[in-house]
């Protein structure tokens, strides 16, 4: 099918690439020209603006880095909302249910359907087409794009209620955020006491403590100290804040979530929004006076 794709970053690029490889006709747009060039080289048409794309295709997908970017691209001046041909806007970004509902309402007034479709599984999942895709919106529109979304991952229909895909995604990312900081605290505890972190991670992964941080993030990006998993701390903190807001809005006070939220605020203050989120271990190491992993493989105390 003909698809417009806006936002060609860490997630958008591999998702758009897979859609091209599956035979879909893509027109792409990103504020960074270099990001567009990479896809044009693979056969995509370069769009000149969001509006131009929405004038030409019925289905527009987006993978954008902030709530404001999704709001602007969908409903701002020169946005999808002004397109002549567009019928549906599929937002693959994580923006929380309140923003999703706001965008849904604005688009609905112009007869454009929003399919809220946040994804989970990271850059690796986007490259392999193994993301979890959590779609909410009208069932008929979901059916119309289900096969195309199947190219980027396993597609789940969460419900017709606007924003419910986002609620699902925030529950998932709260767990991912928790796994990262909880595993960091567990491994730092072991290293402080003299255990080898590589052995610890192997044991955890053979035992009941296994989680996505111990299984994927520690072996790839923490133990080698490359901190290059491909998800920015700023984006993780955005998701944790959105999860806390969602809980508050539902009248819930969640103790684990609040502690996890406080820890991630320390990480963003200490490491900055652009750091990779696996750097979450660094302030925990600093407070304990140890360094985990590195070229020596084993543990060593910080000087
Ligand atoms: P990114 O910063 O790498 O990419 C965003 C892209 O959007 C950039 O290329 C940027 O130039 C472009 N952009 C920004 N504003 C724009 C605008 N107004 N018009 C057109 N292009 C614009 O971010 P990412 O890591 O790819 O994440 C995108 C979304 O996916 C976020 O909502 C994030 O939370 C979510 N997500 C990311 C991951 C991950 O592992 N990186 C996993 C799951 C979900």
CSV table of C-alpha atoms and ligand atoms in Angstrom, one decimal:
chain,number,residue,atom,x,y,z
A,1,UNK,CA,0.0,0.0,0.0
A,2,UNK,CA,1.0,3.7,-0.3
A,3,UNK,CA,2.3,4.9,3.1
A,4,UNK,CA,3.6,8.2,4.3
A,5,UNK,CA,6.2,7.8,7.0
A,6,UNK,CA,7.3,10.7,9.2
A,7,UNK,CA,10.2,10.5,11.7
A,8,UNK,CA,13.1,8.4,10.5
A,9,UNK,CA,15.2,8.1,13.7
A,10,UNK,CA,16.4,5.1,15.6
A,11,UNK,CA,13.0,3.4,15.4
A,12,UNK,CA,11.5,5.0,12.3
A,13,UNK,CA,14.4,4.2,10.0
A,14,UNK,CA,14.3,0.4,10.4
A,15,UNK,CA,10.5,0.3,10.5
A,16,UNK,CA,10.3,2.3,7.2
A,17,UNK,CA,13.1,0.1,5.7
A,18,UNK,CA,11.1,-3.1,6.4
A,19,UNK,CA,7.9,-1.6,4.9
A,20,UNK,CA,9.9,-0.8,1.7
A,21,UNK,CA,11.4,-4.3,1.6
A,22,UNK,CA,7.9,-5.8,2.0
A,23,UNK,CA,6.8,-4.0,-1.2
A,24,UNK,CA,5.0,-0.9,0.2
A,25,UNK,CA,5.4,2.4,-1.5
A,26,UNK,CA,6.8,4.9,1.0
A,27,UNK,CA,7.0,8.6,0.9
A,28,UNK,CA,9.2,9.7,3.8
A,29,UNK,CA,9.8,12.9,5.7
A,30,UNK,CA,12.1,14.0,8.6
A,31,UNK,CA,13.4,17.3,9.7
A,32,UNK,CA,16.9,16.0,9.2
A,33,UNK,CA,17.7,15.5,5.5
A,34,UNK,CA,20.4,12.9,6.1
A,35,UNK,CA,17.7,10.6,7.7
A,36,UNK,CA,15.6,10.9,4.5
A,37,UNK,CA,18.6,10.3,2.2
A,38,UNK,CA,19.2,6.9,3.8
A,39,UNK,CA,15.7,5.8,2.9
A,40,UNK,CA,15.6,7.4,-0.6
A,41,UNK,CA,18.7,5.2,-1.3
A,42,UNK,CA,16.5,2.2,-0.5
A,43,UNK,CA,13.7,3.2,-2.8
A,44,UNK,CA,11.5,5.7,-0.8
A,45,UNK,CA,10.3,8.9,-2.3
A,46,UNK,CA,11.4,12.0,-0.4
A,47,UNK,CA,8.5,14.1,0.8
A,48,UNK,CA,8.9,17.9,1.0
A,49,UNK,CA,6.6,18.4,4.0
A,50,UNK,CA,4.1,16.6,6.2
A,51,UNK,CA,1.2,18.3,4.4
A,52,UNK,CA,2.4,17.3,1.0
A,53,UNK,CA,2.5,13.7,2.1
A,54,UNK,CA,-1.0,13.9,3.7
A,55,UNK,CA,-2.2,15.4,0.4
A,56,UNK,CA,-1.0,12.4,-1.5
A,57,UNK,CA,-1.6,9.2,0.6
A,58,UNK,CA,-4.4,7.8,2.7
A,59,UNK,CA,-2.2,6.3,5.4
A,60,UNK,CA,0.4,8.3,7.3
A,61,UNK,CA,2.6,6.7,10.0
A,62,UNK,CA,4.8,8.6,12.4
A,63,UNK,CA,7.6,7.7,14.9
A,64,UNK,CA,8.5,10.9,16.7
A,65,UNK,CA,10.5,11.8,19.8
A,66,UNK,CA,8.2,13.9,21.9
A,67,UNK,CA,4.5,14.6,22.7
A,68,UNK,CA,4.8,18.0,21.1
A,69,UNK,CA,6.3,16.6,17.9
A,70,UNK,CA,3.4,14.2,17.5
A,71,UNK,CA,0.9,17.0,18.2
A,72,UNK,CA,2.5,19.3,15.7
A,73,UNK,CA,2.9,16.7,13.0
A,74,UNK,CA,-0.6,15.4,13.4
A,75,UNK,CA,-2.6,18.6,14.1
A,76,UNK,CA,-0.3,21.7,13.8
A,77,UNK,CA,-0.1,24.1,10.9
A,78,UNK,CA,1.0,22.2,7.8
A,79,UNK,CA,0.3,19.0,9.7
A,80,UNK,CA,-1.5,15.8,8.7
A,81,UNK,CA,-4.8,17.5,9.7
A,82,UNK,CA,-4.6,19.7,6.6
A,83,UNK,CA,-4.0,16.9,4.1
A,84,UNK,CA,-6.5,16.4,1.2
A,85,UNK,CA,-6.2,12.7,0.8
A,86,UNK,CA,-5.2,11.3,4.2
A,87,UNK,CA,-7.8,9.0,5.9
A,88,UNK,CA,-5.8,7.7,8.9
A,89,UNK,CA,-2.9,8.6,11.1
A,90,UNK,CA,-0.9,5.8,12.7
A,91,UNK,CA,1.2,7.1,15.6
A,92,UNK,CA,3.9,4.6,16.5
A,93,UNK,CA,5.4,7.0,19.1
A,94,UNK,CA,4.9,6.8,22.9
A,95,UNK,CA,2.9,9.8,23.9
A,96,UNK,CA,0.6,8.7,26.7
A,97,UNK,CA,-3.1,8.3,26.6
A,98,UNK,CA,-4.0,12.0,27.3
A,99,UNK,CA,-2.0,13.3,24.3
A,100,UNK,CA,-3.3,10.4,22.2
A,101,UNK,CA,-6.9,11.4,23.1
A,102,UNK,CA,-6.2,15.1,22.3
A,103,UNK,CA,-4.8,14.2,18.9
A,104,UNK,CA,-7.7,11.8,18.3
A,105,UNK,CA,-10.3,14.4,19.0
A,106,UNK,CA,-8.7,17.1,16.8
A,107,UNK,CA,-8.3,14.6,13.9
A,108,UNK,CA,-11.8,13.2,14.3
A,109,UNK,CA,-13.3,16.7,13.8
A,110,UNK,CA,-11.7,16.6,10.3
A,111,UNK,CA,-12.8,12.9,9.6
A,112,UNK,CA,-9.3,11.6,10.0
A,113,UNK,CA,-9.0,8.4,12.0
A,114,UNK,CA,-6.2,8.0,14.6
A,115,UNK,CA,-4.7,4.6,15.1
A,116,UNK,CA,-2.7,4.8,18.2
A,117,UNK,CA,0.1,2.2,17.8
A,118,UNK,CA,3.0,2.5,20.2
A,119,UNK,CA,5.6,-0.2,19.8
A,120,UNK,CA,8.0,-2.1,22.1
A,121,UNK,CA,11.1,-4.2,21.5
A,122,UNK,CA,13.7,-1.6,20.8
A,123,UNK,CA,15.9,-0.9,17.8
A,124,UNK,CA,16.8,-4.6,17.5
A,125,UNK,CA,13.1,-5.5,17.4
A,126,UNK,CA,12.5,-2.8,14.8
A,127,UNK,CA,15.3,-4.2,12.6
A,128,UNK,CA,14.1,-7.8,12.9
A,129,UNK,CA,10.4,-7.0,12.6
A,130,UNK,CA,9.7,-8.5,16.0
A,131,UNK,CA,8.2,-5.4,17.8
A,132,UNK,CA,5.1,-5.7,19.9
A,133,UNK,CA,2.6,-3.3,18.2
A,134,UNK,CA,-0.2,-2.1,20.4
A,135,UNK,CA,-3.0,-0.7,18.3
A,136,UNK,CA,-6.1,1.1,19.5
A,137,UNK,CA,-8.8,2.8,17.3
A,138,UNK,CA,-11.7,1.8,15.0
A,139,UNK,CA,-11.6,-1.9,14.2
A,140,UNK,CA,-12.3,-1.4,10.5
A,141,UNK,CA,-9.2,0.9,10.1
A,142,UNK,CA,-7.2,-1.5,12.1
A,143,UNK,CA,-8.1,-4.3,9.7
A,144,UNK,CA,-7.1,-2.1,6.8
A,145,UNK,CA,-3.5,-1.7,8.0
A,146,UNK,CA,-3.0,-4.9,10.1
A,147,UNK,CA,-0.9,-6.6,7.4
A,148,UNK,CA,1.3,-3.6,6.8
A,149,UNK,CA,1.9,-3.3,10.6
A,150,UNK,CA,2.6,-7.0,10.6
A,151,UNK,CA,5.8,-6.2,8.7
A,152,UNK,CA,7.2,-4.4,11.8
A,153,UNK,CA,6.1,-6.8,14.5
A,154,UNK,CA,3.5,-8.8,16.2
A,155,UNK,CA,0.3,-6.8,16.1
A,156,UNK,CA,-2.2,-6.6,19.0
A,157,UNK,CA,-5.6,-5.0,18.9
A,158,UNK,CA,-5.9,-3.4,22.3
A,159,UNK,CA,-9.4,-1.8,21.9
A,160,UNK,CA,-11.4,0.9,20.3
A,161,UNK,CA,-11.1,3.3,23.2
A,162,UNK,CA,-8.7,6.2,22.1
A,163,UNK,CA,-5.4,6.1,23.9
A,164,UNK,CA,-5.7,2.5,25.2
A,165,UNK,CA,-2.7,1.4,23.1
A,166,UNK,CA,-0.7,4.0,25.0
A,167,UNK,CA,-1.9,2.8,28.4
A,168,UNK,CA,-0.7,-0.7,27.4
A,169,UNK,CA,2.7,0.6,26.3
A,170,UNK,CA,3.2,2.6,29.5
A,171,UNK,CA,2.5,-0.5,31.6
A,172,UNK,CA,5.1,-2.3,29.5
A,173,UNK,CA,7.7,0.5,29.7
A,174,UNK,CA,7.3,0.9,33.4
A,175,UNK,CA,8.3,-2.7,33.7
A,176,UNK,CA,11.3,-2.2,31.4
A,177,UNK,CA,12.4,0.9,33.3
A,178,UNK,CA,12.0,-1.0,36.6
A,179,UNK,CA,14.1,-3.9,35.3
A,180,UNK,CA,16.9,-1.6,34.3
A,181,UNK,CA,17.3,0.1,37.6
A,182,UNK,CA,16.5,-2.9,39.8
A,183,UNK,CA,19.0,-5.0,38.0
A,184,UNK,CA,21.6,-2.2,38.3
A,185,UNK,CA,21.1,-2.1,42.1
A,186,UNK,CA,21.3,-5.9,42.3
A,187,UNK,CA,24.5,-6.2,40.4
A,188,UNK,CA,26.1,-3.2,42.1
A,189,UNK,CA,25.3,-4.8,45.5
A,190,UNK,CA,27.1,-8.0,44.3
A,191,UNK,CA,30.1,-6.1,43.0
A,192,UNK,CA,30.4,-4.1,46.2
A,193,UNK,CA,30.6,-7.3,48.0
A,194,UNK,CA,33.3,-8.8,45.6
A,195,UNK,CA,31.2,-10.8,43.2
A,196,UNK,CA,32.0,-11.0,39.4
A,197,UNK,CA,29.3,-9.1,37.5
A,198,UNK,CA,29.6,-11.4,34.5
A,199,UNK,CA,29.0,-14.4,36.6
A,200,UNK,CA,26.1,-12.6,38.4
A,201,UNK,CA,24.4,-11.9,35.1
A,202,UNK,CA,24.8,-15.5,33.9
A,203,UNK,CA,23.3,-16.8,37.2
A,204,UNK,CA,20.4,-14.3,37.1
A,205,UNK,CA,19.7,-15.4,33.5
A,206,UNK,CA,19.6,-19.0,34.6
A,207,UNK,CA,17.5,-18.2,37.6
A,208,UNK,CA,14.3,-16.6,38.6
A,209,UNK,CA,15.6,-13.0,38.6
A,210,UNK,CA,15.9,-13.0,34.8
A,211,UNK,CA,14.5,-10.0,33.1
A,212,UNK,CA,14.9,-7.9,29.9
A,213,UNK,CA,17.8,-5.9,31.5
A,214,UNK,CA,19.7,-8.9,32.7
A,215,UNK,CA,19.0,-10.8,29.5
A,216,UNK,CA,19.6,-8.1,26.8
A,217,UNK,CA,20.9,-4.8,28.2
A,218,UNK,CA,23.6,-6.0,30.6
A,219,UNK,CA,25.4,-8.4,28.2
A,220,UNK,CA,25.2,-6.0,25.2
A,221,UNK,CA,25.7,-2.6,26.7
A,222,UNK,CA,26.5,-2.5,30.5
A,223,UNK,CA,29.1,-5.2,31.1
A,224,UNK,CA,31.2,-4.2,28.0
A,225,UNK,CA,30.5,-0.5,29.1
A,226,UNK,CA,29.6,0.5,25.6
A,227,UNK,CA,26.2,2.0,26.7
A,228,UNK,CA,24.9,1.8,23.2
A,229,UNK,CA,21.6,-0.1,23.4
A,230,UNK,CA,19.8,2.5,21.3
A,231,UNK,CA,17.2,4.1,23.5
A,232,UNK,CA,17.8,7.6,25.0
A,233,UNK,CA,17.5,8.3,28.7
A,234,UNK,CA,15.3,11.3,27.8
A,235,UNK,CA,12.8,9.0,26.1
A,236,UNK,CA,12.8,6.5,29.0
A,237,UNK,CA,12.2,9.3,31.5
A,238,UNK,CA,9.4,10.6,29.2
A,239,UNK,CA,7.7,7.2,29.4
A,240,UNK,CA,8.2,6.8,33.2
A,241,UNK,CA,6.7,10.3,33.8
A,242,UNK,CA,3.8,9.4,31.5
A,243,UNK,CA,3.2,6.2,33.4
A,244,UNK,CA,3.2,8.1,36.7
A,245,UNK,CA,0.8,10.7,35.3
A,246,UNK,CA,-1.5,7.9,34.0
A,247,UNK,CA,-1.6,6.3,37.4
A,248,UNK,CA,-2.3,9.6,39.1
A,249,UNK,CA,-5.1,10.3,36.7
A,250,UNK,CA,-6.7,7.0,37.5
A,251,UNK,CA,-6.5,7.9,41.2
A,252,UNK,CA,-3.7,5.4,41.9
A,253,UNK,CA,-0.7,5.8,44.1
A,254,UNK,CA,1.9,3.2,43.2
A,255,UNK,CA,4.8,2.8,45.5
A,256,UNK,CA,7.2,0.9,43.2
A,257,UNK,CA,6.4,3.3,40.3
A,258,UNK,CA,7.2,6.3,42.5
A,259,UNK,CA,10.5,4.9,43.6
A,260,UNK,CA,11.4,4.0,40.0
A,261,UNK,CA,10.4,7.5,38.9
A,262,UNK,CA,12.6,9.1,41.5
A,263,UNK,CA,15.6,7.0,40.4
A,264,UNK,CA,15.1,7.9,36.7
A,265,UNK,CA,15.0,11.6,37.6
A,266,UNK,CA,18.5,11.1,39.2
A,267,UNK,CA,19.7,9.3,36.0
A,268,UNK,CA,18.6,12.1,33.7
A,269,UNK,CA,20.1,14.8,36.0
A,270,UNK,CA,23.4,12.8,36.3
A,271,UNK,CA,23.8,11.4,32.7
A,272,UNK,CA,21.7,13.8,30.6
A,273,UNK,CA,18.8,13.2,28.2
A,274,UNK,CA,21.0,12.2,25.3
A,275,UNK,CA,22.8,9.4,27.1
A,276,UNK,CA,21.8,5.8,26.4
A,277,UNK,CA,19.3,4.6,29.0
A,278,UNK,CA,21.7,1.7,30.0
A,279,UNK,CA,23.8,4.4,31.6
A,280,UNK,CA,21.2,4.3,34.4
A,281,UNK,CA,23.7,2.1,36.3
A,282,UNK,CA,26.3,4.9,36.5
A,283,UNK,CA,24.8,7.0,39.4
A,284,UNK,CA,24.1,3.8,41.3
A,285,UNK,CA,27.7,2.8,40.8
A,286,UNK,CA,28.9,6.2,41.8
A,287,UNK,CA,26.9,6.2,45.0
A,288,UNK,CA,28.3,2.7,45.9
A,289,UNK,CA,31.9,3.6,44.8
A,290,UNK,CA,32.2,0.7,42.3
A,291,UNK,CA,32.4,0.1,38.6
A,292,UNK,CA,30.7,-2.9,37.0
A,293,UNK,CA,32.3,-4.8,34.1
A,294,UNK,CA,34.7,-3.2,31.6
A,295,UNK,CA,37.7,-4.6,29.9
A,296,UNK,CA,38.9,-6.5,32.9
A,297,UNK,CA,35.5,-8.3,32.7
A,298,UNK,CA,35.4,-8.8,36.5
A,299,UNK,CA,34.5,-6.2,39.1
A,300,UNK,CA,36.7,-3.5,40.4
A,301,UNK,CA,36.4,-0.8,43.0
A,302,UNK,CA,36.3,2.8,41.7
A,303,UNK,CA,39.3,4.9,42.6
B,1,LIG,P1,14.8,9.5,17.5
B,1,LIG,O1,15.0,10.8,18.3
B,1,LIG,O2,15.9,8.6,17.2
B,1,LIG,O3,14.0,9.8,16.2
B,1,LIG,C1,13.0,10.7,16.0
B,1,LIG,C2,13.1,11.3,14.6
B,1,LIG,O4,12.0,12.2,14.4
B,1,LIG,C3,14.4,12.0,14.3
B,1,LIG,O5,15.0,11.6,13.1
B,1,LIG,C4,14.0,13.5,14.2
B,1,LIG,O6,14.7,14.2,13.3
B,1,LIG,C5,12.5,13.3,13.7
B,1,LIG,N1,11.7,14.5,13.9
B,1,LIG,C6,11.5,15.2,15.1
B,1,LIG,N2,10.6,16.1,14.9
B,1,LIG,C7,10.1,16.0,13.7
B,1,LIG,C8,9.1,16.7,12.9
B,1,LIG,N3,8.4,17.7,13.5
B,1,LIG,N4,8.9,16.3,11.7
B,1,LIG,C9,9.6,15.3,11.1
B,1,LIG,N5,10.5,14.6,11.8
B,1,LIG,C10,10.8,15.0,13.0
B,1,LIG,O7,13.7,8.7,18.4
B,1,LIG,P2,13.4,7.1,18.5
B,1,LIG,O8,14.3,6.5,19.5
B,1,LIG,O9,13.3,6.6,17.1
B,1,LIG,O10,11.9,7.1,19.1
B,1,LIG,C11,10.8,7.5,18.4
B,1,LIG,C12,9.6,7.1,19.2
B,1,LIG,O11,9.5,5.7,19.4
B,1,LIG,C13,9.5,7.7,20.7
B,1,LIG,O12,8.2,8.0,21.0
B,1,LIG,C14,10.0,6.6,21.5
B,1,LIG,O13,9.6,6.8,22.9
B,1,LIG,C15,9.5,5.4,20.9
B,1,LIG,N6,10.2,4.2,21.1
B,1,LIG,C16,11.6,4.1,21.0
B,1,LIG,C17,12.3,2.9,21.2
B,1,LIG,C18,13.8,2.8,21.1
B,1,LIG,O14,14.3,1.8,21.6
B,1,LIG,N7,14.5,3.8,20.6
B,1,LIG,C19,11.5,1.8,21.5
B,1,LIG,C20,10.1,1.8,21.5
B,1,LIG,C21,9.5,3.0,21.3
